[in-house]
Amino acid sequence: MARKPSERSHSRKAQGGDLNLAPIMSILVILIPMLIFVFQFYQIAVQQVAAPKMGMNKPKETKDKDDKPKLNLTVMISNSGFKIKEQQAAGNPDVDIKRRDVEICNLHDSSKNTPQSCGSNKGDNRRTIKNEYDYARLYGVVSQKKALHGDSKENETINIAPDFDVPWKVVVRTIDAVSVKLTTGETWTKDFKTFDTFRQAAPLMLEQKIPNEPAETEKRPAALFPRITFVVAQ
Amino acid sequence: MTEQNTGDTQTGFPADPTGFTKAKNARRKRETSTTLNINSLLDILTILLVFLLVSISSDPLNVQQNSKLRLPKMSHGCGVECIQEKGVKQAGECKAENQVVVCRDAYRPPEDTVPITITKSAILLDNKEVKTSNGTILELVCMLEGKQCQEKDIQDKFTCGQLDEEAGTKDQQLQAAGCTRSKVRRLAKMEFSFSATDKGGDKGKFLILPLQKELESKKNEIEERLKRDAQTKGGKARKWKPMATIIADGDIPFRPIAEVIYTAGMAKLHDLRFATIQRSTR
């Protein structure tokens, strides 16, 4: 009579077919550090701009649908600071914003970089940036002009006219300062008392329609001057 | 069996009547046969591998920052999008009344865009160097105090700029890294320009001829690819709006960037975007 094979010997045979994972592990151990090296730990965002207008526009009376004069702002960037031109301005003078020394809160944990946690005393938590462009005042001037003219589609564009020797990062920070409405509370703020409060201010988030799905809404930053046009003096 | 009774013949010790050696041997056997279970570790690594591969392959720009390319930072981005009814396919270009400007914390780069990278030393189109008519590489010439910039100058500019922008950098740290006020002032005098030969002999011109040629061929290449894809699928070719994304180093002055923007416009890439790194503060 045939004997039933013992369970121990039977299970041992089955175990003998275990997959050897060591080579796969070796590949993964090489592949993963390589991919981590290539991986970006920062997020890339893009900003759309209109193709440049060559030469400065001649001032002309442009009016929107409600017969209100159209706001046609130009921010000129030079090595001395900003100059804001309202091209068809009804007697409004150009606004000069000179570069100045600004003091910023400089804690390692940038989430704690609030004026409250930084304190008002000069100390280790504060650093002075010499001869900085005054983006806070720029925001204050353009947002007040926008508030006077309203949120119509005609008033969405701002012209940026940098001098040729102005670094690209200054141009980008200027666009960043004028493209969305900022807030420190519930309504959008038109003036910031300190450079720090401007730096830390969050964009005003509004419930807006989702493009391609107009029936649904999402919370997005409210636009101030989202259409950017470069002006290049030839 | 005889060995058990008479003792260990190899060691010469007498047999263990208590069976202690036997138990010890069995324990040793059990201990040596235990292997590390790497299945769960393998699972983690596989998930990590898939995540990294998906993240890397889904990035249309694939920007690698180094001392010659440090992107400027921005807290959000805006762009024009088209409002249309759900399920209605867009035919041709978006009408002006359907266009809406949308701002987002991180406005993602679109697919099928032509990436133009401007580093401190060269210009890259789709991560490849641009060749001039002579077969040389299209360079962005860096000059500092009348001489061509050294590698060390570029490295110093990168180090000092990065330290200056980092949260928590103290003045003492800047000094320790050799970023003194006088050095920073000296490095700020760096000038970047394309050579006159690349602009048809006139340095004052904005059109960079080798770049225009390459941009046009790149644009045609994308259009051909879309046509081929449509033919293989048996449908109509997808309408492609020619667009370029400019990935420029933050220290480069506006002039060379304006020249690249102008050249892109001349190559009929009218829809322009520029890439930045997203950050929470301004």
PDB file of N, CA, C and O in Angstrom, chain B residues 119-143:
ATOM      1  N   THR B 119      20.188  79.779 -20.415  1.00  0.00           N
ATOM      2  CA  THR B 119      21.086  79.657 -19.265  1.00  0.00           C
ATOM      3  C   THR B 119      22.108  80.795 -19.322  1.00  0.00           C
ATOM      4  O   THR B 119      22.096  81.592 -20.265  1.00  0.00           O
ATOM      5  N   LYS B 120      23.003  80.815 -18.334  1.00  0.00           N
ATOM      6  CA  LYS B 120      24.006  81.897 -18.314  1.00  0.00           C
ATOM      7  C   LYS B 120      25.056  81.733 -19.421  1.00  0.00           C
ATOM      8  O   LYS B 120      25.884  82.621 -19.607  1.00  0.00           O
ATOM      9  N   SER B 121      25.042  80.601 -20.133  1.00  0.00           N
ATOM     10  CA  SER B 121      26.074  80.428 -21.151  1.00  0.00           C
ATOM     11  C   SER B 121      25.535  80.055 -22.529  1.00  0.00           C
ATOM     12  O   SER B 121      26.232  80.250 -23.520  1.00  0.00           O
ATOM     13  N   ALA B 122      24.346  79.526 -22.596  1.00  0.00           N
ATOM     14  CA  ALA B 122      23.851  79.074 -23.902  1.00  0.00           C
ATOM     15  C   ALA B 122      22.336  79.129 -23.961  1.00  0.00           C
ATOM     16  O   ALA B 122      21.667  79.434 -22.974  1.00  0.00           O
ATOM     17  N   ILE B 123      21.833  78.802 -25.127  1.00  0.00           N
ATOM     18  CA  ILE B 123      20.391  78.747 -25.318  1.00  0.00           C
ATOM     19  C   ILE B 123      20.051  77.338 -25.808  1.00  0.00           C
ATOM     20  O   ILE B 123      20.718  76.805 -26.687  1.00  0.00           O
ATOM     21  N   LEU B 124      19.072  76.729 -25.187  1.00  0.00           N
ATOM     22  CA  LEU B 124      18.704  75.354 -25.537  1.00  0.00           C
ATOM     23  C   LEU B 124      17.274  75.329 -26.045  1.00  0.00           C
ATOM     24  O   LEU B 124      16.403  76.014 -25.496  1.00  0.00           O
ATOM     25  N   LEU B 125      17.073  74.529 -27.083  1.00  0.00           N
ATOM     26  CA  LEU B 125      15.726  74.361 -27.610  1.00  0.00           C
ATOM     27  C   LEU B 125      15.349  72.904 -27.392  1.00  0.00           C
ATOM     28  O   LEU B 125      16.012  72.000 -27.911  1.00  0.00           O
ATOM     29  N   ASP B 126      14.327  72.681 -26.582  1.00  0.00           N
ATOM     30  CA  ASP B 126      13.912  71.322 -26.224  1.00  0.00           C
ATOM     31  C   ASP B 126      15.103  70.549 -25.620  1.00  0.00           C
ATOM     32  O   ASP B 126      15.370  69.406 -25.968  1.00  0.00           O
ATOM     33  N   ASN B 127      15.832  71.224 -24.753  1.00  0.00           N
ATOM     34  CA  ASN B 127      17.005  70.673 -24.043  1.00  0.00           C
ATOM     35  C   ASN B 127      18.172  70.293 -24.960  1.00  0.00           C
ATOM     36  O   ASN B 127      19.036  69.529 -24.571  1.00  0.00           O
ATOM     37  N   LYS B 128      18.161  70.802 -26.202  1.00  0.00           N
ATOM     38  CA  LYS B 128      19.288  70.554 -27.104  1.00  0.00           C
ATOM     39  C   LYS B 128      19.888  71.894 -27.520  1.00  0.00           C
ATOM     40  O   LYS B 128      19.150  72.869 -27.709  1.00  0.00           O
ATOM     41  N   GLU B 129      21.220  71.898 -27.670  1.00  0.00           N
ATOM     42  CA  GLU B 129      21.884  73.150 -28.058  1.00  0.00           C
ATOM     43  C   GLU B 129      21.484  73.575 -29.463  1.00  0.00           C
ATOM     44  O   GLU B 129      21.226  72.730 -30.313  1.00  0.00           O
ATOM     45  N   VAL B 130      21.452  74.884 -29.675  1.00  0.00           N
ATOM     46  CA  VAL B 130      21.086  75.417 -30.991  1.00  0.00           C
ATOM     47  C   VAL B 130      22.374  75.637 -31.780  1.00  0.00           C
ATOM     48  O   VAL B 130      23.332  76.215 -31.273  1.00  0.00           O
ATOM     49  N   LYS B 131      22.376  75.150 -33.011  1.00  0.00           N
ATOM     50  CA  LYS B 131      23.571  75.282 -33.857  1.00  0.00           C
ATOM     51  C   LYS B 131      23.447  76.504 -34.754  1.00  0.00           C
ATOM     52  O   LYS B 131      22.372  76.794 -35.281  1.00  0.00           O
ATOM     53  N   THR B 132      24.559  77.206 -34.917  1.00  0.00           N
ATOM     54  CA  THR B 132      24.558  78.353 -35.829  1.00  0.00           C
ATOM     55  C   THR B 132      24.871  77.853 -37.248  1.00  0.00           C
ATOM     56  O   THR B 132      25.151  76.659 -37.443  1.00  0.00           O
ATOM     57  N   SER B 133      24.884  78.766 -38.220  1.00  0.00           N
ATOM     58  CA  SER B 133      25.155  78.356 -39.608  1.00  0.00           C
ATOM     59  C   SER B 133      26.585  77.822 -39.758  1.00  0.00           C
ATOM     60  O   SER B 133      26.874  77.019 -40.647  1.00  0.00           O
ATOM     61  N   ASN B 134      27.500  78.245 -38.892  1.00  0.00           N
ATOM     62  CA  ASN B 134      28.894  77.751 -38.957  1.00  0.00           C
ATOM     63  C   ASN B 134      29.044  76.372 -38.319  1.00  0.00           C
ATOM     64  O   ASN B 134      30.126  75.801 -38.331  1.00  0.00           O
ATOM     65  N   GLY B 135      28.005  75.911 -37.687  1.00  0.00           N
ATOM     66  CA  GLY B 135      28.089  74.612 -37.003  1.00  0.00           C
ATOM     67  C   GLY B 135      28.489  74.746 -35.545  1.00  0.00           C
ATOM     68  O   GLY B 135      28.587  73.760 -34.824  1.00  0.00           O
ATOM     69  N   THR B 136      28.731  75.987 -35.109  1.00  0.00           N
ATOM     70  CA  THR B 136      29.066  76.197 -33.683  1.00  0.00           C
ATOM     71  C   THR B 136      27.773  76.309 -32.862  1.00  0.00           C
ATOM     72  O   THR B 136      26.684  76.410 -33.413  1.00  0.00           O
ATOM     73  N   ILE B 137      27.973  76.325 -31.543  1.00  0.00           N
ATOM     74  CA  ILE B 137      26.803  76.391 -30.660  1.00  0.00           C
ATOM     75  C   ILE B 137      26.419  77.846 -30.417  1.00  0.00           C
ATOM     76  O   ILE B 137      27.289  78.697 -30.221  1.00  0.00           O
ATOM     77  N   LEU B 138      25.116  78.119 -30.436  1.00  0.00           N
ATOM     78  CA  LEU B 138      24.627  79.475 -30.163  1.00  0.00           C
ATOM     79  C   LEU B 138      24.856  79.782 -28.684  1.00  0.00           C
ATOM     80  O   LEU B 138      24.287  79.132 -27.809  1.00  0.00           O
ATOM     81  N   GLU B 139      25.706  80.768 -28.441  1.00  0.00           N
ATOM     82  CA  GLU B 139      26.106  81.071 -27.058  1.00  0.00           C
ATOM     83  C   GLU B 139      25.541  82.395 -26.595  1.00  0.00           C
ATOM     84  O   GLU B 139      25.330  83.312 -27.396  1.00  0.00           O
ATOM     85  N   LEU B 140      25.342  82.475 -25.290  1.00  0.00           N
ATOM     86  CA  LEU B 140      25.029  83.755 -24.673  1.00  0.00           C
ATOM     87  C   LEU B 140      26.340  84.195 -24.024  1.00  0.00           C
ATOM     88  O   LEU B 140      26.854  83.530 -23.130  1.00  0.00           O
ATOM     89  N   VAL B 141      26.892  85.274 -24.536  1.00  0.00           N
ATOM     90  CA  VAL B 141      28.223  85.690 -24.079  1.00  0.00           C
ATOM     91  C   VAL B 141      28.093  86.469 -22.771  1.00  0.00           C
ATOM     92  O   VAL B 141      27.303  87.412 -22.677  1.00  0.00           O
ATOM     93  N   CYS B 142      28.856  86.040 -21.771  1.00  0.00           N
ATOM     94  CA  CYS B 142      28.833  86.711 -20.467  1.00  0.00           C
ATOM     95  C   CYS B 142      30.118  87.519 -20.314  1.00  0.00           C
ATOM     96  O   CYS B 142      31.215  86.989 -20.476  1.00  0.00           O
ATOM     97  N   MET B 143      29.984  88.811 -20.037  1.00  0.00           N
ATOM     98  CA  MET B 143      31.152  89.680 -19.857  1.00  0.00           C
ATOM     99  C   MET B 143      31.107  90.296 -18.461  1.00  0.00           C
ATOM    100  O   MET B 143      30.041  90.679 -17.972  1.00  0.00           O
TER     101      MET B 143
END
